[in-house]
Short mmCIF file of N, CA and C in Angstrom, two decimals:
data_model
loop_
_atom_site.label_atom_id
_atom_site.label_comp_id
_atom_site.label_asym_id
_atom_site.label_seq_id
_atom_site.Cartn_x
_atom_site.Cartn_y
_atom_site.Cartn_z
N UNK A 1 0.72 -0.78 -0.27
CA UNK A 1 0.27 -0.17 -0.12
C UNK A 1 1.31 1.51 0.11
N UNK A 2 1.81 1.49 0.71
CA UNK A 2 2.58 2.45 0.09
C UNK A 2 3.44 2.92 -1.11
N UNK A 3 3.13 2.07 -1.93
CA UNK A 3 4.05 2.39 -3.14
C UNK A 3 2.49 3.38 -3.57
N UNK A 4 1.54 2.67 -3.91
CA UNK A 4 0.29 3.07 -3.99
C UNK A 4 0.03 4.86 -3.23
N UNK A 5 0.22 4.86 -2.31
CA UNK A 5 0.18 6.01 -1.31
C UNK A 5 1.19 7.33 -2.12
N UNK A 6 2.67 6.60 -2.52
CA UNK A 6 3.23 7.41 -3.53
C UNK A 6 3.29 8.02 -4.22
N UNK A 7 2.45 7.17 -5.00
CA UNK A 7 2.01 7.03 -7.19
C UNK A 7 0.91 8.14 -6.38
N UNK A 8 0.16 8.16 -5.75
CA UNK A 8 -0.80 9.16 -5.76
C UNK A 8 -1.09 10.12 -5.09
N UNK A 9 0.19 10.69 -4.15
CA UNK A 9 0.77 11.63 -3.63
C UNK A 9 1.46 12.94 -4.81
N UNK A 10 2.28 11.28 -5.87
CA UNK A 10 3.31 12.36 -6.54
C UNK A 10 2.22 13.24 -7.40
N UNK A 11 1.10 12.08 -7.72
CA UNK A 11 0.04 12.52 -8.58
C UNK A 11 -0.40 13.43 -8.41
N UNK A 12 -1.06 13.91 -7.01
CA UNK A 12 -1.84 15.10 -6.48
C UNK A 12 -0.65 16.41 -6.96
N UNK A 13 0.53 15.77 -6.08
CA UNK A 13 1.94 16.65 -6.14
C UNK A 13 1.85 17.75 -7.69
N UNK A 14 2.12 17.09 -8.40
CA UNK A 14 2.42 16.91 -10.31
C UNK A 14 1.18 17.71 -10.51
N UNK A 15 -0.27 17.74 -9.85
CA UNK A 15 -1.85 18.17 -10.42
C UNK A 15 -1.70 19.57 -10.01
N UNK A 16 -0.80 19.68 -8.43
CA UNK A 16 -1.03 20.87 -8.05
C UNK A 16 0.26 22.27 -8.93
N UNK A 17 1.15 21.20 -8.82
CA UNK A 17 2.00 22.56 -9.40
C UNK A 17 1.45 23.01 -10.79
N UNK A 18 1.12 21.80 -12.00
CA UNK A 18 0.32 22.45 -13.60
C UNK A 18 -0.75 23.52 -12.90
N UNK A 19 -1.29 23.31 -11.65
CA UNK A 19 -2.50 24.32 -11.58
C UNK A 19 -2.12 26.03 -10.89
N UNK A 20 -0.60 25.45 -10.77
CA UNK A 20 -0.43 26.95 -10.24
C UNK A 20 0.33 27.48 -11.66
N UNK A 21 0.75 26.83 -12.69
CA UNK A 21 2.51 27.79 -12.96
C UNK A 21 0.90 28.54 -14.26
N UNK A 22 -0.34 28.91 -14.22
CA UNK A 22 -0.07 29.94 -14.72
C UNK A 22 -0.94 29.87 -16.85
N UNK A 23 -0.83 28.49 -16.73
CA UNK A 23 -2.05 28.14 -17.93
C UNK A 23 -3.08 27.19 -17.25
N UNK A 24 -4.38 28.17 -17.81
CA UNK A 24 -5.23 27.69 -17.35
C UNK A 24 -6.48 27.88 -19.07
N UNK A 25 -7.44 26.98 -18.83
CA UNK A 25 -8.42 26.51 -19.98
C UNK A 25 -9.22 28.27 -19.99
N UNK A 26 -9.12 28.80 -21.41
CA UNK A 26 -10.00 29.85 -21.60
C UNK A 26 -10.93 29.41 -22.72
N UNK A 27 -10.97 28.18 -23.29
CA UNK A 27 -12.33 28.20 -24.18
C UNK A 27 -11.35 28.62 -25.14
N UNK A 28 -12.38 28.39 -26.33
CA UNK A 28 -12.51 28.48 -27.58
C UNK A 28 -12.63 29.71 -28.08
N UNK A 29 -11.79 30.59 -29.13
CA UNK A 29 -11.89 31.78 -29.56
C UNK A 29 -11.24 31.78 -30.82
N UNK A 30 -12.07 33.12 -31.47
CA UNK A 30 -11.64 33.14 -32.52
C UNK A 30 -9.93 33.94 -32.66
N UNK A 31 -9.61 33.43 -33.53
CA UNK A 31 -8.16 33.55 -34.26
C UNK A 31 -7.29 35.02 -34.84
N UNK A 32 -8.09 35.34 -35.41
CA UNK A 32 -8.69 36.83 -35.82
C UNK A 32 -8.68 36.90 -37.39
N UNK A 33 -8.29 38.80 -37.94
CA UNK A 33 -8.13 38.38 -39.43
C UNK A 33 -6.67 37.39 -39.92
N UNK A 34 -6.91 36.82 -41.07
CA UNK A 34 -5.33 36.44 -41.85
C UNK A 34 -4.27 37.23 -41.23
N UNK A 35 -2.68 36.37 -41.41
CA UNK A 35 -1.74 37.68 -41.62
C UNK A 35 -1.62 38.07 -43.05
N UNK A 36 -1.18 39.43 -42.83
CA UNK A 36 -0.57 39.63 -44.26
C UNK A 36 1.08 40.04 -43.88
N UNK A 37 1.41 40.13 -45.74
CA UNK A 37 2.86 39.91 -46.06
C UNK A 37 3.47 38.33 -46.11
N UNK A 38 4.53 38.39 -46.38
CA UNK A 38 5.55 37.57 -46.41
C UNK A 38 4.60 36.78 -47.61
N UNK A 39 4.50 35.48 -47.05
CA UNK A 39 4.81 33.99 -48.32
C UNK A 39 2.68 34.68 -48.98
N UNK A 40 2.09 35.27 -48.00
CA UNK A 40 0.68 35.42 -48.78
C UNK A 40 1.26 37.06 -50.34
N UNK A 41 1.96 37.53 -49.42
CA UNK A 41 2.20 38.55 -50.37
C UNK A 41 2.03 38.75 -52.16
N UNK A 42 1.40 39.46 -52.69
CA UNK A 42 1.26 39.01 -53.55
C UNK A 42 2.24 39.02 -54.88
N UNK A 43 2.27 38.19 -55.84
CA UNK A 43 4.15 37.91 -56.43
C UNK A 43 3.84 38.81 -57.58
N UNK A 44 2.97 39.09 -57.85
CA UNK A 44 2.80 39.81 -59.20
C UNK A 44 3.54 41.48 -58.88
N UNK A 45 3.62 41.58 -57.54
CA UNK A 45 4.00 43.55 -57.34
C UNK A 45 5.47 43.11 -56.59
N UNK A 46 6.22 42.09 -57.54
CA UNK A 46 7.83 41.95 -57.17
C UNK A 46 8.58 41.27 -58.55
N UNK A 47 9.53 41.83 -58.30
CA UNK A 47 10.88 41.26 -59.29
C UNK A 47 11.53 40.60 -58.71
N UNK A 48 12.09 39.59 -59.07
CA UNK A 48 13.21 38.69 -58.73
C UNK A 48 13.98 39.01 -60.09
N UNK A 49 15.37 39.27 -59.03
CA UNK A 49 16.26 39.62 -60.19
C UNK A 49 17.10 38.62 -59.13
N UNK A 50 18.19 37.89 -60.55
CA UNK A 50 19.18 36.67 -60.62
C UNK A 50 20.39 37.14 -59.87
N UNK A 51 21.03 36.86 -58.98
CA UNK A 51 22.39 37.27 -59.10
C UNK A 51 23.38 36.26 -57.88
N UNK A 52 24.48 35.94 -58.48
CA UNK A 52 25.32 34.81 -57.79
C UNK A 52 26.15 35.09 -56.83
N UNK A 53 26.07 33.71 -56.42
CA UNK A 53 26.31 33.43 -54.68
C UNK A 53 27.92 32.30 -54.77
N UNK A 54 28.46 32.10 -53.98
CA UNK A 54 29.43 31.02 -54.28
C UNK A 54 28.90 29.33 -54.62
N UNK A 55 27.72 29.15 -54.57
CA UNK A 55 27.04 28.51 -54.55
C UNK A 55 25.79 28.11 -55.88
N UNK A 56 25.98 29.30 -56.62
CA UNK A 56 25.34 29.17 -57.60
C UNK A 56 24.72 30.85 -58.24
N UNK A 57 23.74 31.39 -58.86
CA UNK A 57 22.10 31.83 -58.74
C UNK A 57 21.70 32.04 -57.83
N UNK A 58 21.01 32.94 -57.21
CA UNK A 58 20.03 33.60 -56.29
C UNK A 58 19.11 35.03 -56.66
N UNK A 59 18.06 33.73 -56.23
CA UNK A 59 17.15 35.16 -56.87
C UNK A 59 16.95 36.41 -55.55
N UNK A 60 16.28 36.94 -56.08
CA UNK A 60 16.31 38.10 -54.61
C UNK A 60 15.04 38.59 -55.11
N UNK A 61 13.88 39.34 -53.63
CA UNK A 61 12.91 40.65 -55.12
C UNK A 61 13.20 41.27 -54.16
N UNK A 62 12.34 42.47 -55.19
CA UNK A 62 12.62 43.85 -54.83
C UNK A 62 10.89 44.23 -55.19
N UNK A 63 10.19 45.20 -54.69
CA UNK A 63 9.49 45.63 -55.34
C UNK A 63 9.46 46.51 -56.48
N UNK A 64 8.05 45.91 -57.40
CA UNK A 64 8.20 46.38 -59.02
C UNK A 64 7.32 47.75 -58.83
N UNK A 65 8.02 48.27 -60.19
CA UNK A 65 7.09 49.56 -59.94
C UNK A 65 5.58 49.20 -60.91
N UNK A 66 5.07 49.64 -60.38
CA UNK A 66 3.22 49.72 -61.52
C UNK A 66 4.05 49.25 -62.91
N UNK A 67 3.04 48.54 -63.47
CA UNK A 67 2.90 48.25 -64.77
C UNK A 67 4.33 47.68 -65.00
N UNK A 68 5.50 46.97 -64.49
CA UNK A 68 6.60 46.40 -64.20
C UNK A 68 6.57 45.08 -65.87
N UNK A 69 7.57 45.04 -66.37
CA UNK A 69 7.74 44.37 -67.13
C UNK A 69 8.97 43.26 -67.38
N UNK A 70 9.08 43.37 -68.84
CA UNK A 70 10.18 42.21 -68.53
C UNK A 70 11.97 43.41 -68.50
N UNK A 71 11.17 44.78 -68.70
CA UNK A 71 12.78 45.50 -69.32
C UNK A 71 13.14 46.28 -68.05
N UNK A 72 11.58 46.57 -66.94
CA UNK A 72 12.19 46.70 -66.08
C UNK A 72 13.23 45.93 -65.09
N UNK A 73 12.68 44.44 -65.18
CA UNK A 73 13.42 43.82 -64.43
C UNK A 73 15.04 43.37 -64.48
N UNK A 74 15.30 43.31 -66.23
CA UNK A 74 16.76 43.57 -67.01
C UNK A 74 17.59 45.09 -66.64
N UNK A 75 16.56 46.07 -66.41
CA UNK A 75 17.29 47.28 -65.60
C UNK A 75 17.95 47.35 -64.41
N UNK A 76 16.74 46.40 -63.89
CA UNK A 76 17.18 46.08 -62.08
C UNK A 76 18.30 45.46 -62.35
N UNK A 77 18.68 44.30 -62.78
CA UNK A 77 19.56 43.77 -63.31
C UNK A 77 20.60 43.88 -62.80
N UNK A 78 21.09 45.00 -63.80
CA UNK A 78 21.90 45.42 -64.58
C UNK A 78 22.24 46.59 -63.38
N UNK A 79 21.72 47.22 -62.95
CA UNK A 79 22.14 47.76 -61.93
C UNK A 79 22.83 47.07 -61.00
N UNK A 80 22.70 45.81 -60.91
CA UNK A 80 24.00 45.05 -59.89
C UNK A 80 22.90 45.11 -58.68
N UNK A 81 23.01 44.33 -57.33
CA UNK A 81 23.14 44.67 -56.20
C UNK A 81 22.84 45.15 -55.07
N UNK A 82 22.32 45.26 -54.42
CA UNK A 82 22.35 46.83 -53.24
C UNK A 82 23.56 46.68 -52.47
N UNK A 83 23.61 47.38 -51.58
CA UNK A 83 24.53 47.27 -50.32
C UNK A 83 24.27 45.91 -49.61
N UNK A 84 22.92 46.30 -49.50
CA UNK A 84 22.53 45.14 -48.75
C UNK A 84 22.96 43.37 -49.23
N UNK A 85 22.32 43.24 -50.24
CA UNK A 85 22.58 42.21 -51.14
C UNK A 85 24.43 41.96 -50.79
N UNK A 86 24.89 42.70 -51.14
CA UNK A 86 26.12 42.55 -51.62
C UNK A 86 26.56 42.55 -50.16
N UNK A 87 26.36 42.41 -49.54
CA UNK A 87 26.58 42.83 -48.00
C UNK A 87 26.06 41.37 -47.83
N UNK A 88 24.98 40.36 -47.92
CA UNK A 88 24.66 39.47 -47.96
C UNK A 88 25.11 38.00 -48.88
N UNK A 89 26.47 38.61 -49.84
CA UNK A 89 27.18 38.40 -50.62
C UNK A 89 27.29 37.76 -51.85
N UNK A 90 25.95 38.52 -52.16
CA UNK A 90 25.30 38.64 -53.67
C UNK A 90 26.15 39.12 -54.07
N UNK A 91 26.43 38.34 -55.51
CA UNK A 91 27.39 39.50 -56.70
C UNK A 91 26.94 39.69 -58.07
N UNK A 92 27.44 40.11 -59.44
CA UNK A 92 26.87 39.94 -60.42
C UNK A 92 27.84 39.25 -61.04
N UNK A 93 27.72 38.28 -62.65
CA UNK A 93 28.82 38.64 -63.56
C UNK A 93 28.71 38.64 -64.36
N UNK A 94 28.58 40.00 -64.42
CA UNK A 94 27.61 40.81 -65.88
C UNK A 94 28.70 41.50 -66.21
N UNK A 95 28.97 42.10 -67.05
CA UNK A 95 30.25 42.91 -67.27
C UNK A 95 29.63 44.27 -67.80
N UNK A 96 30.20 45.71 -67.71
CA UNK A 96 29.60 46.38 -68.47
C UNK A 96 29.31 46.44 -69.60
N UNK A 97 28.45 47.21 -70.00
CA UNK A 97 27.78 47.48 -71.62
C UNK A 97 27.80 48.92 -71.71
N UNK A 98 28.08 48.82 -72.99
CA UNK A 98 28.06 50.27 -73.53
C UNK A 98 27.29 50.25 -74.38
N UNK A 99 26.07 49.86 -74.76
CA UNK A 99 25.08 49.74 -75.04
C UNK A 99 23.72 48.49 -74.01
N UNK A 100 22.27 49.33 -73.91
CA UNK A 100 21.67 48.08 -72.96
C UNK A 100 21.56 47.02 -73.46
N UNK A 101 20.41 46.30 -72.31
CA UNK A 101 19.93 44.67 -72.36
C UNK A 101 18.64 45.20 -72.61
N UNK A 102 17.93 44.74 -73.69
CA UNK A 102 16.69 44.87 -74.17
C UNK A 102 15.62 43.85 -73.65
N UNK A 103 14.82 43.79 -73.16
CA UNK A 103 13.66 42.57 -73.49
C UNK A 103 12.52 42.99 -73.38
N UNK A 104 11.49 42.08 -74.71
CA UNK A 104 10.31 42.51 -74.76
C UNK A 104 9.68 40.97 -74.46
N UNK A 105 8.19 41.36 -74.79
CA UNK A 105 7.28 39.75 -74.54
C UNK A 105 6.86 39.87 -76.13
N UNK A 106 6.75 38.16 -76.65
CA UNK A 106 6.08 38.77 -78.46
C UNK A 106 5.91 36.95 -78.37
N UNK A 107 4.98 37.15 -78.32
CA UNK A 107 4.10 35.52 -78.27
C UNK A 107 4.45 34.30 -77.95
N UNK A 108 4.02 34.84 -76.36
CA UNK A 108 4.54 34.52 -75.48
C UNK A 108 6.23 34.10 -75.21
N UNK A 109 6.75 34.63 -76.18
CA UNK A 109 8.47 34.20 -75.27
C UNK A 109 8.49 35.88 -75.16
N UNK A 110 9.94 35.46 -74.22
CA UNK A 110 10.73 37.01 -74.11
C UNK A 110 11.66 37.22 -75.19
N UNK A 111 11.91 38.14 -75.85
CA UNK A 111 13.23 38.21 -76.75
C UNK A 111 14.28 39.21 -75.95
N UNK A 112 15.34 38.45 -75.60
CA UNK A 112 16.97 39.03 -75.14
C UNK A 112 17.47 39.56 -76.10
N UNK A 113 17.48 40.56 -76.46
CA UNK A 113 18.64 41.61 -76.56
C UNK A 113 19.91 41.38 -76.23
N UNK A 114 20.90 41.22 -76.69
CA UNK A 114 22.35 41.32 -75.95
C UNK A 114 22.98 42.23 -76.31
N UNK A 115 23.84 42.89 -75.42
CA UNK A 115 25.09 43.67 -75.85
C UNK A 115 26.77 43.01 -76.15
N UNK A 116 26.18 41.85 -75.69
CA UNK A 116 27.47 40.97 -75.61
C UNK A 116 27.04 39.77 -76.73
N UNK A 117 28.50 39.51 -76.90
CA UNK A 117 28.22 37.73 -77.06
C UNK A 117 28.46 37.21 -76.09
N UNK A 118 27.44 35.81 -76.29
CA UNK A 118 26.92 34.63 -75.52
C UNK A 118 28.50 33.89 -74.73
N UNK A 119 29.08 33.69 -75.80
CA UNK A 119 30.70 33.19 -75.79
C UNK A 119 31.79 34.04 -75.35
N UNK A 120 31.46 35.29 -75.02
CA UNK A 120 31.98 36.20 -73.64
C UNK A 120 32.04 36.65 -72.77
N UNK A 121 30.75 35.68 -72.03
CA UNK A 121 30.04 35.70 -70.53
C UNK A 121 30.37 34.86 -70.06
N UNK A 122 30.30 34.73 -68.64
CA UNK A 122 30.34 33.34 -68.10
C UNK A 122 29.02 32.80 -67.80
N UNK A 123 29.05 31.88 -67.91
CA UNK A 123 28.05 30.82 -67.82
C UNK A 123 26.71 31.22 -67.03
N UNK A 124 27.38 31.69 -65.07
CA UNK A 124 26.17 32.72 -64.82
C UNK A 124 26.24 34.19 -65.02
N UNK A 125 26.86 34.69 -65.59
CA UNK A 125 25.84 36.10 -65.83
C UNK A 125 25.38 35.51 -67.11
N UNK A 126 25.05 34.51 -67.76
CA UNK A 126 23.56 33.60 -68.92
C UNK A 126 22.55 33.62 -67.91
N UNK A 127 22.51 32.83 -67.07
CA UNK A 127 21.77 32.52 -66.11
C UNK A 127 21.22 33.32 -65.19
N UNK A 128 21.89 34.52 -64.88
CA UNK A 128 21.34 35.51 -64.55
C UNK A 128 20.92 36.06 -65.24
N UNK A 129 21.06 36.94 -66.58
CA UNK A 129 20.26 36.95 -67.71
C UNK A 129 19.24 36.05 -67.72
N UNK A 130 19.17 35.13 -68.58
CA UNK A 130 17.89 34.20 -68.64
C UNK A 130 16.80 33.55 -67.19
N UNK A 131 17.53 33.73 -66.51
CA UNK A 131 16.47 33.58 -65.65
C UNK A 131 15.77 34.85 -64.93
N UNK A 132 16.35 36.23 -64.51
CA UNK A 132 15.65 37.46 -64.43
C UNK A 132 14.79 37.54 -65.64
N UNK A 133 14.83 37.25 -66.51
CA UNK A 133 13.71 37.61 -68.01
C UNK A 133 12.39 36.40 -68.25
N UNK A 134 13.43 35.37 -66.98
CA UNK A 134 11.73 34.14 -67.54
C UNK A 134 10.95 34.60 -65.84
N UNK A 135 11.53 35.51 -64.92
CA UNK A 135 10.57 35.63 -63.60
C UNK A 135 10.40 36.97 -63.85
N UNK A 136 10.38 37.63 -64.92
CA UNK A 136 9.95 39.06 -64.43
C UNK A 136 8.53 38.92 -64.75
N UNK A 137 7.61 40.35 -64.64
CA UNK A 137 6.27 40.66 -64.37
C UNK A 137 5.25 40.83 -65.93
N UNK A 138 4.79 39.61 -65.71
CA UNK A 138 3.89 39.50 -67.07
C UNK A 138 4.12 38.35 -68.21
N UNK A 139 5.24 37.96 -67.50
CA UNK A 139 5.42 36.80 -68.57
C UNK A 139 4.97 35.68 -69.02
N UNK A 140 4.48 34.89 -67.79
CA UNK A 140 4.00 33.99 -67.87
C UNK A 140 5.06 32.83 -67.38
N UNK A 141 4.43 31.63 -67.14
CA UNK A 141 4.49 30.63 -66.45
C UNK A 141 5.88 29.77 -67.35
N UNK A 142 6.89 29.74 -67.02
CA UNK A 142 8.32 28.27 -67.53
C UNK A 142 8.02 29.25 -69.48
N UNK A 143 7.96 30.31 -69.84
CA UNK A 143 8.53 30.89 -70.63
C UNK A 143 10.20 30.51 -71.77
N UNK A 144 9.95 30.37 -72.78
CA UNK A 144 10.92 30.54 -73.51
C UNK A 144 11.75 32.08 -74.09
N UNK A 145 12.86 31.93 -73.70
CA UNK A 145 14.04 33.20 -73.98
C UNK A 145 14.65 33.06 -74.88
N UNK A 146 14.37 33.73 -75.98
CA UNK A 146 14.69 34.01 -77.24
C UNK A 146 16.07 34.78 -76.74
N UNK A 147 17.57 34.84 -76.90
CA UNK A 147 18.37 35.30 -76.59
C UNK A 147 19.19 35.60 -78.14
N UNK A 148 19.59 37.11 -78.08
CA UNK A 148 19.69 37.38 -79.91
C UNK A 148 21.07 37.76 -79.10
N UNK A 149 22.30 37.55 -79.96
CA UNK A 149 23.54 38.11 -79.93
C UNK A 149 23.71 39.25 -80.79
N UNK A 150 24.86 40.39 -80.77
CA UNK A 150 24.56 41.36 -81.26
C UNK A 150 25.81 41.48 -82.42
N UNK A 151 25.25 41.54 -84.26
CA UNK A 151 25.52 41.15 -85.48
C UNK A 151 25.58 39.78 -85.72
N UNK A 152 25.25 38.89 -84.96
CA UNK A 152 25.36 37.66 -85.38
C UNK A 152 23.79 37.28 -86.35
N UNK A 153 24.12 36.24 -87.30
CA UNK A 153 22.64 36.38 -88.68
C UNK A 153 22.13 35.08 -87.50
N UNK A 154 21.18 34.69 -88.61
CA UNK A 154 20.50 33.44 -87.85
C UNK A 154 19.51 33.37 -86.12
N UNK A 155 18.95 32.40 -86.62
CA UNK A 155 17.40 32.56 -85.46
C UNK A 155 18.48 32.80 -84.06
N UNK A 156 17.82 33.18 -83.11
CA UNK A 156 18.15 33.22 -81.99
C UNK A 156 18.54 31.18 -80.85
N UNK A 157 18.75 31.69 -79.84
CA UNK A 157 19.30 30.70 -78.93
C UNK A 157 18.15 30.88 -77.45
N UNK A 158 17.20 29.49 -78.01
CA UNK A 158 16.13 29.84 -77.04
C UNK A 158 16.26 29.02 -75.72
N UNK A 159 16.46 29.13 -75.09
CA UNK A 159 16.66 28.83 -73.70
C UNK A 159 15.90 29.31 -72.59
N UNK A 160 15.65 28.47 -71.40
CA UNK A 160 14.88 28.69 -70.24
C UNK A 160 15.53 28.17 -69.21
N UNK A 161 14.41 29.03 -67.66
CA UNK A 161 15.21 28.86 -67.00
C UNK A 161 15.20 27.76 -65.98
N UNK A 162 16.40 26.60 -65.68
CA UNK A 162 15.37 25.72 -64.70
C UNK A 162 15.72 26.13 -62.74
N UNK A 163 15.15 24.79 -62.52
CA UNK A 163 14.12 24.88 -61.08
C UNK A 163 15.65 25.04 -60.66
N UNK A 164 17.18 24.80 -60.61
CA UNK A 164 18.33 25.30 -60.03
C UNK A 164 18.37 26.92 -60.32
N UNK A 165 17.90 27.56 -61.19
CA UNK A 165 18.25 28.84 -61.48
C UNK A 165 19.51 28.86 -62.61
N UNK A 166 19.51 27.92 -63.53
CA UNK A 166 20.26 28.07 -64.31
C UNK A 166 19.55 27.53 -65.95
N UNK A 167 20.18 28.60 -66.91
CA UNK A 167 19.89 28.70 -68.19
C UNK A 167 20.19 27.25 -68.82
N UNK A 168 19.63 26.74 -69.15
CA UNK A 168 19.01 25.56 -70.47
C UNK A 168 18.77 25.72 -71.75
N UNK A 169 19.04 24.98 -72.12
CA UNK A 169 18.60 24.99 -73.78
C UNK A 169 16.72 24.78 -73.79
N UNK A 170 15.90 25.29 -74.22
CA UNK A 170 14.48 25.09 -75.18
C UNK A 170 14.21 23.59 -74.34
N UNK A 171 14.88 22.82 -75.49
CA UNK A 171 14.60 21.45 -75.59
C UNK A 171 14.38 19.95 -74.81
N UNK A 172 14.99 21.38 -73.29
CA UNK A 172 15.37 20.31 -72.46
C UNK A 172 14.67 20.12 -71.51
N UNK A 173 13.00 20.92 -71.94
CA UNK A 173 12.04 20.69 -70.98
C UNK A 173 11.52 21.59 -70.06
N UNK A 174 10.39 21.49 -69.13
CA UNK A 174 10.27 22.63 -68.59
C UNK A 174 10.44 22.60 -67.15
N UNK A 175 10.57 24.12 -66.33
CA UNK A 175 11.33 23.93 -65.13
C UNK A 175 10.05 23.85 -63.90
N UNK A 176 10.50 23.23 -62.88
CA UNK A 176 9.24 22.81 -61.95
C UNK A 176 9.08 23.86 -60.58
#
């Protein structure tokens, strides 16, 4: 019987301790309005601009001006990372250019007119350009990016941005 009394006493002590810890049952109450911002923010109001880290390309979100299109995304990319983004280790592989990068939409594709030859760019720079164009406002899901090089005859290079943030040939399939 002493074992039973010890267990009962321990249970009473535990119950008294819990009762005095400030936790009370207040019943069910409404939680209030849903949280705003964060992941519920309207993605149409942001520009996704791709910069480079030692691990590869990395997108950052920036507020988009009203009516933003692919050209505004390219302009943000060419402006380079902000001081805060540089402090986080983000950089660009894009060289300076005497001519602007032009981005327009045509027939469900993005036409990207470069001032450089692709062969003169690092692969990360090409990925920055292609993925920023692919994520631009008003472009749609998984667009083909047609890359035009200066002075090069023939058709453009059709590429896409894959799920890792890399430029890949368009025939490789859709990103996820």
